[in-house]
CSV table of C-alpha atoms in Angstrom, one decimal:
chain,number,residue,atom,x,y,z
A,183,MET,CA,-2.8,-42.2,-24.6
A,184,SER,CA,-1.2,-40.1,-21.9
A,185,GLU,CA,0.6,-41.5,-18.8
A,186,LEU,CA,-1.6,-43.0,-16.1
A,187,PRO,CA,-2.8,-40.1,-13.9
A,188,PRO,CA,-2.6,-40.3,-10.1
A,189,ARG,CA,-5.7,-41.6,-8.3
A,190,PRO,CA,-8.0,-38.7,-7.5
A,191,HIS,CA,-8.4,-38.0,-3.8
A,192,LYS,CA,-11.9,-38.4,-2.4
A,193,GLY,CA,-13.7,-35.1,-2.8
A,194,GLU,CA,-11.2,-33.8,-5.4
A,195,THR,CA,-13.1,-31.2,-7.4
A,196,LEU,CA,-13.1,-30.9,-11.2
A,197,PRO,CA,-13.3,-27.6,-13.1
A,198,ARG,CA,-16.5,-25.7,-12.3
A,199,SER,CA,-17.4,-25.6,-16.0
A,200,THR,CA,-18.3,-29.3,-15.7
A,201,GLU,CA,-21.0,-28.9,-13.0
A,202,THR,CA,-23.9,-28.9,-15.5
A,203,ALA,CA,-24.5,-30.5,-18.8
A,204,PRO,CA,-27.2,-30.0,-21.4
A,205,ALA,CA,-30.2,-32.4,-21.0
A,206,PRO,CA,-31.0,-34.3,-24.1
A,207,ARG,CA,-34.4,-33.4,-25.7
A,208,ILE,CA,-36.3,-35.7,-28.0
A,209,GLN,CA,-39.5,-35.2,-30.1
A,210,LEU,CA,-41.8,-38.1,-30.6
A,211,ASP,CA,-44.5,-37.9,-33.4
A,212,PHE,CA,-47.1,-40.6,-32.9
A,213,GLU,CA,-49.6,-41.7,-35.5
A,214,SER,CA,-52.2,-44.5,-35.2
A,215,LYS,CA,-55.3,-45.0,-37.4
A,216,GLY,CA,-55.6,-41.3,-38.3
A,217,ARG,CA,-54.8,-40.1,-34.8
A,218,ARG,CA,-51.7,-37.9,-34.4
A,219,GLN,CA,-49.9,-36.7,-31.3
A,220,THR,CA,-46.6,-34.9,-30.7
A,221,ILE,CA,-44.7,-34.8,-27.4
A,222,GLU,CA,-41.3,-33.6,-26.4
A,223,VAL,CA,-39.3,-35.2,-23.5
A,224,ASP,CA,-36.3,-33.9,-21.6
A,225,GLY,CA,-33.9,-36.6,-20.5
A,226,ASP,CA,-31.8,-39.4,-21.9
A,227,ASP,CA,-34.3,-42.3,-21.0
A,228,VAL,CA,-37.7,-42.4,-22.7
A,229,ARG,CA,-40.2,-45.3,-22.5
A,230,VAL,CA,-43.0,-46.1,-24.9
A,231,GLY,CA,-45.9,-48.5,-24.3
A,232,ALA,CA,-49.5,-49.0,-23.4
A,233,HIS,CA,-49.1,-48.6,-19.6
A,234,PRO,CA,-50.0,-45.1,-18.2
A,235,SER,CA,-46.5,-44.8,-16.6
A,236,ASN,CA,-44.7,-44.5,-20.0
A,237,ASP,CA,-43.5,-41.2,-21.4
A,238,LEU,CA,-45.5,-41.9,-24.6
A,239,VAL,CA,-48.7,-43.8,-23.9
A,240,VAL,CA,-49.9,-45.7,-26.9
A,241,ASP,CA,-53.5,-46.8,-27.0
A,242,ASP,CA,-53.1,-49.8,-29.3
A,243,PRO,CA,-54.2,-53.4,-28.4
A,244,LEU,CA,-51.1,-54.7,-30.2
A,245,VAL,CA,-48.7,-52.6,-28.1
A,246,SER,CA,-47.2,-54.2,-24.9
A,247,ARG,CA,-47.4,-52.4,-21.6
A,248,PHE,CA,-43.7,-51.6,-21.9
A,249,HIS,CA,-42.9,-51.8,-25.5
A,250,PHE,CA,-39.5,-50.2,-26.1
A,251,ARG,CA,-37.1,-47.8,-24.5
A,252,LEU,CA,-35.0,-45.0,-26.0
A,253,ARG,CA,-31.6,-44.1,-24.4
A,254,ARG,CA,-29.3,-41.4,-25.6
A,255,GLY,CA,-25.9,-42.8,-26.4
A,256,LYS,CA,-22.7,-40.8,-27.0
A,257,THR,CA,-23.7,-40.0,-30.6
A,258,VAL,CA,-27.2,-41.3,-31.3
A,259,TRP,CA,-30.4,-42.4,-29.7
A,260,GLN,CA,-30.5,-46.2,-29.1
A,261,LEU,CA,-33.7,-48.3,-29.1
A,262,THR,CA,-34.2,-51.5,-27.0
A,263,ASP,CA,-37.3,-53.6,-27.4
A,264,LEU,CA,-38.5,-54.6,-23.9
A,265,GLY,CA,-39.6,-58.1,-24.8
A,266,SER,CA,-42.7,-56.8,-26.5
A,267,LEU,CA,-45.2,-59.5,-27.5
A,268,ASN,CA,-45.6,-58.3,-31.1
A,269,GLY,CA,-42.1,-56.9,-31.8
A,270,THR,CA,-40.7,-53.6,-32.9
A,271,ARG,CA,-39.7,-52.6,-36.4
A,272,VAL,CA,-37.5,-49.8,-37.6
A,273,SER,CA,-38.3,-48.8,-41.2
A,274,GLY,CA,-39.9,-52.2,-41.7
A,275,VAL,CA,-37.0,-54.2,-40.2
A,276,PRO,CA,-37.7,-56.2,-37.0
A,277,VAL,CA,-35.2,-55.2,-34.3
A,278,ARG,CA,-34.3,-55.9,-30.7
A,279,ASP,CA,-31.7,-53.2,-30.4
A,280,ALA,CA,-30.9,-50.5,-32.9
A,281,ASP,CA,-29.1,-47.2,-33.3
A,282,LEU,CA,-31.6,-44.7,-34.7
A,283,LEU,CA,-31.0,-42.4,-37.6
A,284,PRO,CA,-32.6,-38.9,-37.5
A,285,GLY,CA,-36.3,-39.0,-38.4
A,286,CYS,CA,-36.5,-42.8,-38.6
A,287,ARG,CA,-39.9,-44.5,-38.3
A,288,ILE,CA,-40.6,-47.0,-35.5
A,289,GLU,CA,-43.5,-49.3,-36.1
A,290,ILE,CA,-45.3,-51.0,-33.2
A,291,GLY,CA,-48.6,-52.7,-33.6
A,292,ASP,CA,-50.8,-50.5,-35.9
A,293,SER,CA,-48.9,-47.4,-34.7
A,294,ILE,CA,-45.9,-45.4,-36.0
A,295,VAL,CA,-43.5,-43.3,-33.8
A,296,THR,CA,-41.1,-40.9,-35.5
A,297,VAL,CA,-38.1,-39.8,-33.5
A,298,ARG,CA,-36.4,-36.4,-33.9
A,299,GLU,CA,-33.8,-35.0,-31.6
A,300,GLN,CA,-34.3,-31.3,-30.5
A,301,PRO,CA,-31.9,-28.7,-29.2
A,302,SER,CA,-31.5,-28.9,-25.5
A,303,THR,CA,-33.4,-26.3,-23.4
A,304,THR,CA,-32.5,-27.5,-19.9
A,305,SER,CA,-29.4,-28.6,-18.0
A,306,VAL,CA,-28.7,-31.4,-15.5
A,307,PRO,CA,-26.4,-31.0,-12.5
A,308,LEU,CA,-23.1,-32.9,-12.5
A,309,HIS,CA,-21.3,-33.9,-9.3
A,310,PHE,CA,-18.0,-31.8,-9.3
A,311,ALA,CA,-15.9,-34.5,-7.7
A,312,ALA,CA,-14.0,-37.4,-9.3
A,313,ASN,CA,-15.6,-39.9,-7.0
A,314,LEU,CA,-18.5,-40.5,-4.6
A,315,GLY,CA,-17.3,-42.7,-1.8
A,316,GLY,CA,-16.1,-45.9,-3.4
A,317,LEU,CA,-17.5,-45.0,-6.8
A,318,PHE,CA,-15.1,-43.5,-9.3
A,319,GLY,CA,-15.5,-41.7,-12.6
A,320,THR,CA,-14.9,-38.4,-14.4
A,321,SER,CA,-17.2,-39.1,-17.3
A,322,VAL,CA,-20.4,-37.0,-17.7
A,323,VAL,CA,-22.6,-40.1,-17.2
A,324,MET,CA,-21.0,-40.9,-13.9
A,325,ARG,CA,-20.9,-37.4,-12.5
A,326,ARG,CA,-24.6,-37.1,-13.4
A,327,LEU,CA,-25.2,-40.4,-11.5
A,328,PHE,CA,-23.2,-39.1,-8.5
A,329,ALA,CA,-25.3,-35.9,-8.3
A,330,LEU,CA,-28.6,-37.8,-8.6
A,331,LEU,CA,-27.4,-40.4,-6.1
A,332,GLU,CA,-26.7,-37.7,-3.5
A,333,ARG,CA,-30.2,-36.3,-3.8
A,334,VAL,CA,-31.9,-39.6,-3.8
A,335,ALA,CA,-29.9,-40.7,-0.6
A,336,GLN,CA,-31.5,-37.8,1.4
A,337,SER,CA,-35.0,-39.1,0.8
A,338,GLU,CA,-36.9,-42.1,2.1
A,339,ALA,CA,-38.1,-43.2,-1.4
A,340,SER,CA,-37.6,-46.8,-2.6
A,341,VAL,CA,-34.8,-47.1,-5.1
A,342,LEU,CA,-34.3,-49.5,-7.9
A,343,VAL,CA,-30.7,-49.8,-9.1
A,344,GLU,CA,-30.4,-51.2,-12.7
A,345,GLY,CA,-27.1,-52.4,-14.2
A,346,GLU,CA,-25.3,-55.3,-15.7
A,347,SER,CA,-23.4,-57.8,-13.5
A,348,GLY,CA,-20.2,-56.3,-12.3
A,349,THR,CA,-21.1,-52.6,-12.5
A,350,GLY,CA,-21.3,-52.0,-8.8
A,351,LYS,CA,-24.9,-52.1,-7.8
A,352,GLU,CA,-24.3,-53.2,-4.2
A,353,LEU,CA,-21.7,-50.4,-3.9
A,354,VAL,CA,-24.3,-47.9,-5.1
A,355,ALA,CA,-26.8,-49.2,-2.6
A,356,THR,CA,-24.2,-48.8,0.2
A,357,GLU,CA,-23.5,-45.2,-0.8
A,358,ILE,CA,-27.2,-44.4,-0.7
A,359,VAL,CA,-27.4,-45.8,2.8
A,360,LYS,CA,-24.2,-44.0,4.0
A,361,ARG,CA,-25.5,-40.6,2.8
A,362,GLY,CA,-29.1,-41.1,4.0
A,363,PRO,CA,-31.1,-40.4,7.2
A,364,ARG,CA,-30.7,-44.1,8.2
A,365,ALA,CA,-26.9,-44.2,7.9
A,366,ASP,CA,-26.5,-45.3,11.5
A,367,ARG,CA,-29.2,-47.9,11.3
A,368,PRO,CA,-28.9,-51.6,10.2
A,369,LEU,CA,-28.4,-52.5,6.5
A,370,VAL,CA,-29.5,-56.0,5.7
A,371,ILE,CA,-28.6,-57.5,2.3
A,372,VAL,CA,-30.7,-60.3,0.8
A,373,ASP,CA,-29.4,-61.9,-2.3
A,374,CYS,CA,-32.6,-63.2,-4.0
A,375,ALA,CA,-30.5,-65.2,-6.5
A,376,SER,CA,-28.6,-67.3,-4.0
A,377,ILE,CA,-31.5,-68.3,-1.7
A,378,SER,CA,-33.5,-71.5,-2.3
A,379,PRO,CA,-37.1,-70.6,-3.2
A,380,SER,CA,-38.3,-72.8,-0.3
A,381,LEU,CA,-36.3,-70.7,2.2
A,382,ILE,CA,-36.7,-67.2,0.9
A,383,GLU,CA,-39.9,-66.4,2.7
A,384,SER,CA,-38.3,-67.4,6.0
A,385,ARG,CA,-35.2,-65.3,5.1
A,386,LEU,CA,-37.3,-62.2,4.4
A,387,PHE,CA,-40.1,-62.5,7.0
A,388,GLY,CA,-38.8,-64.9,9.7
A,389,HIS,CA,-40.3,-68.0,11.2
A,390,THR,CA,-41.2,-69.6,14.5
A,391,ARG,CA,-39.9,-72.8,15.9
A,392,GLY,CA,-41.6,-75.8,14.3
A,393,ALA,CA,-42.9,-73.8,11.3
A,394,PHE,CA,-41.3,-76.2,8.9
A,395,THR,CA,-38.8,-79.1,9.0
A,396,GLY,CA,-35.5,-77.9,10.4
A,397,ALA,CA,-37.0,-74.8,12.1
A,398,ASP,CA,-35.6,-75.6,15.6
A,399,ARG,CA,-35.9,-72.0,16.9
A,400,ASP,CA,-37.6,-68.7,16.3
A,401,ARG,CA,-35.8,-66.5,13.9
A,402,ALA,CA,-36.3,-62.9,12.7
A,403,GLY,CA,-36.3,-62.2,9.0
A,404,ALA,CA,-34.5,-59.5,7.1
A,405,PHE,CA,-37.2,-56.9,7.6
A,406,GLU,CA,-37.2,-57.3,11.3
A,407,GLU,CA,-33.4,-57.4,11.5
A,408,ALA,CA,-33.3,-54.1,9.5
A,409,ASN,CA,-36.1,-52.4,11.5
A,410,GLY,CA,-35.4,-48.7,11.4
A,411,GLY,CA,-32.8,-49.1,8.7
A,412,THR,CA,-32.6,-50.4,5.1
A,413,VAL,CA,-33.2,-53.7,3.3
A,414,PHE,CA,-31.2,-54.2,0.1
A,415,LEU,CA,-32.8,-56.7,-2.1
A,416,ASP,CA,-30.1,-57.8,-4.5
A,417,GLU,CA,-31.1,-59.3,-7.9
A,418,ILE,CA,-34.8,-58.7,-7.2
A,419,GLY,CA,-35.6,-60.0,-10.7
A,420,GLU,CA,-34.8,-63.5,-9.4
A,421,LEU,CA,-37.6,-63.4,-6.7
A,422,PRO,CA,-40.0,-66.3,-7.3
A,423,LEU,CA,-43.4,-65.1,-8.7
A,424,GLU,CA,-45.3,-66.7,-5.8
A,425,MET,CA,-43.3,-64.6,-3.3
A,426,GLN,CA,-43.9,-61.3,-5.1
A,427,PRO,CA,-47.5,-60.6,-3.7
A,428,LYS,CA,-46.2,-61.4,-0.2
A,429,LEU,CA,-43.4,-58.9,-0.6
A,430,LEU,CA,-45.8,-56.3,-2.0
A,431,ARG,CA,-48.1,-56.7,1.0
A,432,VAL,CA,-45.2,-56.1,3.3
A,433,LEU,CA,-44.1,-52.9,1.4
A,434,GLU,CA,-47.7,-51.6,1.5
A,435,ALA,CA,-48.7,-52.5,5.0
A,436,ARG,CA,-45.2,-52.1,6.6
A,437,GLU,CA,-45.7,-55.2,8.7
A,438,VAL,CA,-44.5,-58.8,8.4
A,439,THR,CA,-45.9,-62.1,9.6
A,440,ARG,CA,-43.4,-64.8,10.5
A,441,LEU,CA,-44.0,-68.3,9.2
A,442,GLY,CA,-46.0,-70.1,11.8
A,443,GLU,CA,-47.5,-67.0,13.3
A,444,VAL,CA,-50.8,-65.1,12.6
A,445,ARG,CA,-50.0,-61.8,14.4
A,446,PRO,CA,-48.2,-59.3,12.1
A,447,ARG,CA,-45.2,-57.3,13.4
A,448,PRO,CA,-44.8,-53.7,12.4
A,449,VAL,CA,-41.5,-52.8,10.6
A,450,ASP,CA,-40.0,-49.5,9.5
A,451,VAL,CA,-37.5,-50.0,6.7
A,452,ARG,CA,-36.3,-48.3,3.5
A,453,ILE,CA,-36.1,-50.5,0.4
A,454,VAL,CA,-33.3,-50.5,-2.1
A,455,ALA,CA,-33.5,-53.1,-4.8
A,456,ALA,CA,-31.1,-54.0,-7.6
A,457,THR,CA,-31.3,-56.1,-10.8
A,458,ASN,CA,-29.3,-57.0,-13.9
A,459,ARG,CA,-32.6,-57.8,-15.7
A,460,LYS,CA,-34.9,-55.5,-17.6
A,461,LEU,CA,-37.9,-55.7,-15.3
A,462,GLU,CA,-40.2,-54.2,-17.9
A,463,ARG,CA,-39.4,-57.2,-20.0
A,464,GLU,CA,-40.2,-59.5,-17.1
A,465,VAL,CA,-43.5,-57.6,-16.5
A,466,ASN,CA,-44.4,-58.1,-20.2
A,467,HIS,CA,-43.9,-61.8,-20.0
A,468,GLY,CA,-45.7,-62.2,-16.7
A,469,ARG,CA,-42.6,-63.1,-14.6
A,470,PHE,CA,-42.7,-60.0,-12.5
A,471,ARG,CA,-45.7,-58.2,-11.1
A,472,ASP,CA,-46.2,-54.7,-12.4
A,473,ASP,CA,-47.6,-53.4,-9.0
A,474,LEU,CA,-44.4,-54.6,-7.2
A,475,TYR,CA,-42.2,-53.1,-10.0
A,476,PHE,CA,-43.8,-49.7,-9.5
A,477,ARG,CA,-43.6,-50.0,-5.7
A,478,LEU,CA,-39.9,-50.7,-5.9
A,479,SER,CA,-39.0,-48.2,-8.7
A,480,VAL,CA,-40.1,-44.9,-7.1
A,481,VAL,CA,-36.6,-43.8,-8.2
A,482,THR,CA,-34.6,-45.7,-10.7
A,483,LEU,CA,-30.8,-45.4,-10.9
A,484,ARG,CA,-29.1,-46.9,-14.0
A,485,ILE,CA,-25.4,-47.7,-13.7
A,486,PRO,CA,-23.8,-47.6,-17.1
A,487,PRO,CA,-21.7,-50.6,-18.3
A,488,LEU,CA,-17.9,-49.9,-18.4
A,489,ARG,CA,-17.9,-50.0,-22.2
A,490,GLU,CA,-20.1,-46.9,-22.2
A,491,ARG,CA,-17.6,-45.0,-20.1
A,492,LEU,CA,-14.1,-46.1,-21.2
A,493,GLU,CA,-12.9,-42.6,-20.6
A,494,ASP,CA,-13.0,-43.5,-16.9
A,495,LEU,CA,-10.3,-46.2,-17.2
A,496,PRO,CA,-7.5,-43.8,-16.3
A,497,THR,CA,-9.4,-43.0,-13.0
A,498,LEU,CA,-10.5,-46.5,-12.3
A,499,VAL,CA,-7.2,-48.3,-12.6
A,500,PRO,CA,-5.4,-46.2,-10.0
A,501,ALA,CA,-8.4,-46.5,-7.7
A,502,VAL,CA,-8.3,-50.3,-7.9
A,503,LEU,CA,-4.5,-50.3,-7.3
A,504,ASP,CA,-5.0,-48.1,-4.2
A,505,GLU,CA,-7.8,-50.4,-2.9
A,506,LEU,CA,-5.4,-53.4,-3.4
A,507,GLY,CA,-2.6,-51.5,-1.6
A,508,ALA,CA,-0.6,-51.9,-4.8
A,509,SER,CA,-0.1,-48.3,-6.0
A,510,ALA,CA,3.6,-49.0,-6.5
A,511,SER,CA,2.6,-51.3,-9.4
A,512,ALA,CA,1.2,-48.5,-11.5
A,513,SER,CA,4.2,-48.7,-13.8
A,514,LEU,CA,2.7,-52.0,-15.1
A,515,PHE,CA,-0.1,-50.0,-16.7
A,516,THR,CA,1.8,-48.4,-19.5
A,517,PRO,CA,0.1,-46.3,-22.3
A,518,GLU,CA,0.2,-49.4,-24.4
A,519,VAL,CA,-1.7,-51.5,-21.8
A,520,MET,CA,-4.2,-48.7,-21.2
A,521,GLY,CA,-4.7,-48.5,-25.0
A,522,ARG,CA,-5.6,-52.2,-25.0
A,523,PHE,CA,-8.0,-51.7,-22.1
A,524,ALA,CA,-9.7,-48.9,-24.0
A,525,GLU,CA,-10.2,-51.2,-27.0
A,526,TYR,CA,-11.9,-53.9,-25.0
A,527,ASP,CA,-15.7,-54.1,-24.3
A,528,TRP,CA,-15.3,-55.4,-20.6
A,529,PRO,CA,-18.4,-57.7,-20.5
A,530,GLY,CA,-17.7,-58.3,-16.8
A,531,ASN,CA,-17.6,-54.5,-16.3
A,532,VAL,CA,-15.7,-53.0,-13.3
A,533,ARG,CA,-15.5,-56.4,-11.6
A,534,GLU,CA,-13.6,-57.8,-14.6
A,535,LEU,CA,-11.3,-54.7,-14.6
A,536,ARG,CA,-10.5,-55.3,-11.0
A,537,ASN,CA,-9.6,-58.9,-11.6
A,538,ALA,CA,-7.4,-57.9,-14.6
A,539,VAL,CA,-5.6,-55.3,-12.5
A,540,GLU,CA,-5.2,-57.7,-9.5
A,541,ARG,CA,-3.9,-60.5,-11.8
A,542,ALA,CA,-1.3,-58.2,-13.3
A,543,VAL,CA,-0.1,-57.2,-9.8
A,544,VAL,CA,0.1,-60.8,-8.7
A,545,LEU,CA,1.9,-62.1,-11.8
A,546,ARG,CA,4.0,-58.9,-12.2
A,547,THR,CA,3.5,-59.0,-15.9
A,548,VAL,CA,1.3,-57.2,-18.4
A,549,ASP,CA,1.2,-60.1,-20.9
A,550,ASP,CA,-1.5,-62.0,-19.0
A,551,LEU,CA,-3.9,-59.0,-19.2
A,552,GLN,CA,-4.7,-60.5,-22.7
A,553,ALA,CA,-6.6,-63.2,-20.8
A,554,ASP,CA,-9.4,-60.6,-20.5
A,555,ALA,CA,-9.5,-60.1,-24.3
A,556,SER,CA,-12.5,-61.2,-26.3
A,557,PRO,CA,-12.2,-64.8,-27.7
A,558,GLU,CA,-12.3,-63.5,-31.3
A,559,SER,CA,-9.0,-61.6,-30.7
A,560,LEU,CA,-7.1,-64.7,-29.6
A,561,PRO,CA,-5.0,-66.5,-32.2
A,562,ASP,CA,-6.1,-70.0,-31.1
A,563,GLY,CA,-9.8,-69.2,-31.4
A,564,GLY,CA,-10.4,-68.3,-27.7
A,565,ALA,CA,-8.6,-70.9,-25.6
A,566,GLY,CA,-5.9,-68.4,-24.6
A,567,LEU,CA,-3.4,-71.2,-23.9
A,568,ARG,CA,0.3,-70.9,-24.4
A,569,VAL,CA,1.8,-74.4,-24.9
A,570,ASP,CA,5.5,-74.9,-23.9
A,571,LEU,CA,6.6,-78.3,-25.1
A,572,ASP,CA,9.7,-78.1,-22.9
A,573,VAL,CA,7.4,-78.5,-19.9
A,574,PRO,CA,6.2,-82.0,-19.1
A,575,PHE,CA,2.5,-82.5,-19.7
A,576,GLY,CA,1.6,-83.2,-16.0
A,577,GLN,CA,3.4,-80.1,-14.8
A,578,ALA,CA,1.9,-77.9,-17.5
A,579,LYS,CA,-1.6,-79.2,-16.6
A,580,GLU,CA,-1.0,-78.5,-12.9
A,581,ARG,CA,0.0,-74.9,-13.7
A,582,LEU,CA,-3.0,-74.4,-15.9
A,583,VAL,CA,-5.4,-75.7,-13.3
A,584,ALA,CA,-3.8,-73.7,-10.5
A,585,GLU,CA,-4.1,-70.5,-12.6
A,586,PHE,CA,-7.7,-71.2,-13.3
A,587,GLU,CA,-8.5,-71.9,-9.6
A,588,ARG,CA,-6.7,-68.7,-8.6
A,589,GLN,CA,-8.6,-66.5,-11.1
A,590,TYR,CA,-11.9,-68.2,-10.4
A,591,ILE,CA,-11.6,-67.8,-6.6
A,592,THR,CA,-10.4,-64.2,-7.0
A,593,ALA,CA,-13.5,-63.3,-9.2
A,594,LEU,CA,-15.8,-65.2,-6.8
A,595,LEU,CA,-14.6,-63.4,-3.7
A,596,ALA,CA,-14.8,-60.0,-5.5
A,597,TRP,CA,-18.4,-60.8,-6.4
A,598,SER,CA,-19.3,-61.8,-2.9
A,599,GLY,CA,-17.4,-58.9,-1.3
A,600,GLY,CA,-15.4,-61.3,0.7
A,601,ASN,CA,-18.4,-63.2,2.1
A,602,ILE,CA,-17.2,-66.8,2.1
A,603,SER,CA,-20.6,-68.4,2.7
A,604,ARG,CA,-22.2,-66.4,-0.1
A,605,ALA,CA,-19.3,-67.2,-2.5
A,606,ALA,CA,-19.6,-70.9,-1.7
A,607,ARG,CA,-23.3,-70.9,-2.5
A,608,ARG,CA,-22.8,-69.1,-5.8
A,609,ALA,CA,-20.1,-71.6,-6.9
A,610,SER,CA,-21.9,-74.7,-5.4
A,611,MET,CA,-18.7,-75.4,-3.4
A,612,ASP,CA,-18.0,-76.7,0.0
A,613,ARG,CA,-17.4,-73.7,2.3
A,614,MET,CA,-14.2,-75.2,3.9
A,615,ASN,CA,-12.9,-76.2,0.5
A,616,LEU,CA,-13.3,-72.6,-0.7
A,617,HIS,CA,-11.4,-71.4,2.5
A,618,ARG,CA,-8.5,-73.8,1.7
A,619,LEU,CA,-8.3,-72.7,-1.9
A,620,ALA,CA,-8.3,-69.0,-0.9
A,621,GLN,CA,-5.5,-69.7,1.6
A,622,ARG,CA,-3.5,-71.7,-0.9
A,623,TYR,CA,-3.4,-68.7,-3.3
A,624,GLY,CA,-2.9,-66.1,-0.7
A,625,LEU,CA,-6.3,-64.5,-1.2
A,626,ARG,CA,-7.2,-64.3,2.4
A,627,GLU,CA,-5.0,-61.3,2.8
A,628,ALA,CA,-6.4,-59.5,-0.3
A,629,ARG,CA,-9.7,-58.6,1.4
A,630,PRO,CA,-11.4,-59.4,4.7
A,631,PHE,CA,-13.6,-62.5,4.7
A,632,ARG,CA,-17.0,-62.5,6.2
A,633,ASP,CA,-19.3,-65.5,7.0
């Protein structure tokens, strides 16, 4: 691997030849009880099922509303079963995820779908910069996302951001707001995963004094706070089922009713939601309303996991160093280290990469980067411990506990964006205890804290 390149400047342009890329094209031949149909779809994301919103609609009582999804990987089409009730088989073998060979037969219910890739006939635009705000990447998949994100930001459409934990969903939502018509208006973030089910209705819609035990004053909810701006519903897949029809009514009527009141209040907000779940799977299993899903996903943006864009590592590492104010530590990331990074799957995605880079900067050594390696690669079966018998047991234990605390708090604060209250809720910790630990390990200076 070549030497680590300098961090690209914001707006730095790439060669003009990379401004477009061929759009994948796939042919689906469908057969069911003597009926045949052939469709061709342009794009790298194709959905099959009984619901009319699918790219291929299958009229079969044994087929789920959202049965399976096809995505174009780097070399092949990949199938993911969306939690279908009767399963998916590829050439007779039940699968949940599979790489598809050309012309393979996919069996769902009493129906058969044959997949054939076709030559591309259209192109998709690519953003010709190495970054979009705080998002970095020179891979085709990221430049395509940047271009789509810029167009989506200019609209008022509701947006659903899909991606695994650590991919940067909140950062994508922030860039949408910064580039949209409501950039100078409030942005209110609601983390649906961290709020107690008994309090989430109040957090979203507000309450009046005396509406419930502990309600000692009137309080506006997130929708009123963001009036004229944007509400970001983080981890929307965690929203309790009983709350979903209430949220749907607000999105449709554009008005909220505080707990304890009967008079609705008009609100004007744009909705951006994010999830690390496959909401089609949640719909199939009755855990998420399909009407709310469609209301939220007028536009869907998928953030690829880091393992699908490892070619972005030479861009991401300098960007993280620059964010940490540690660009002088770039020499730590030798070609050997970057080679190890490129061989790792990064289950924690960009968040895990950031932690690995920050740990290397703090410890001034590359050896500890192996702590991010997969358990199977460690000689002691995954514990990752290095025992020095010349160090007394008590002292060795203190060092180990201290290193665990520092890494845990670093990751926790990265997840919360420096919001100490949110971080404490996520870890079920006392807020002041978290403050003290952060001060002990010098993490207060790494990023601003917010309550």
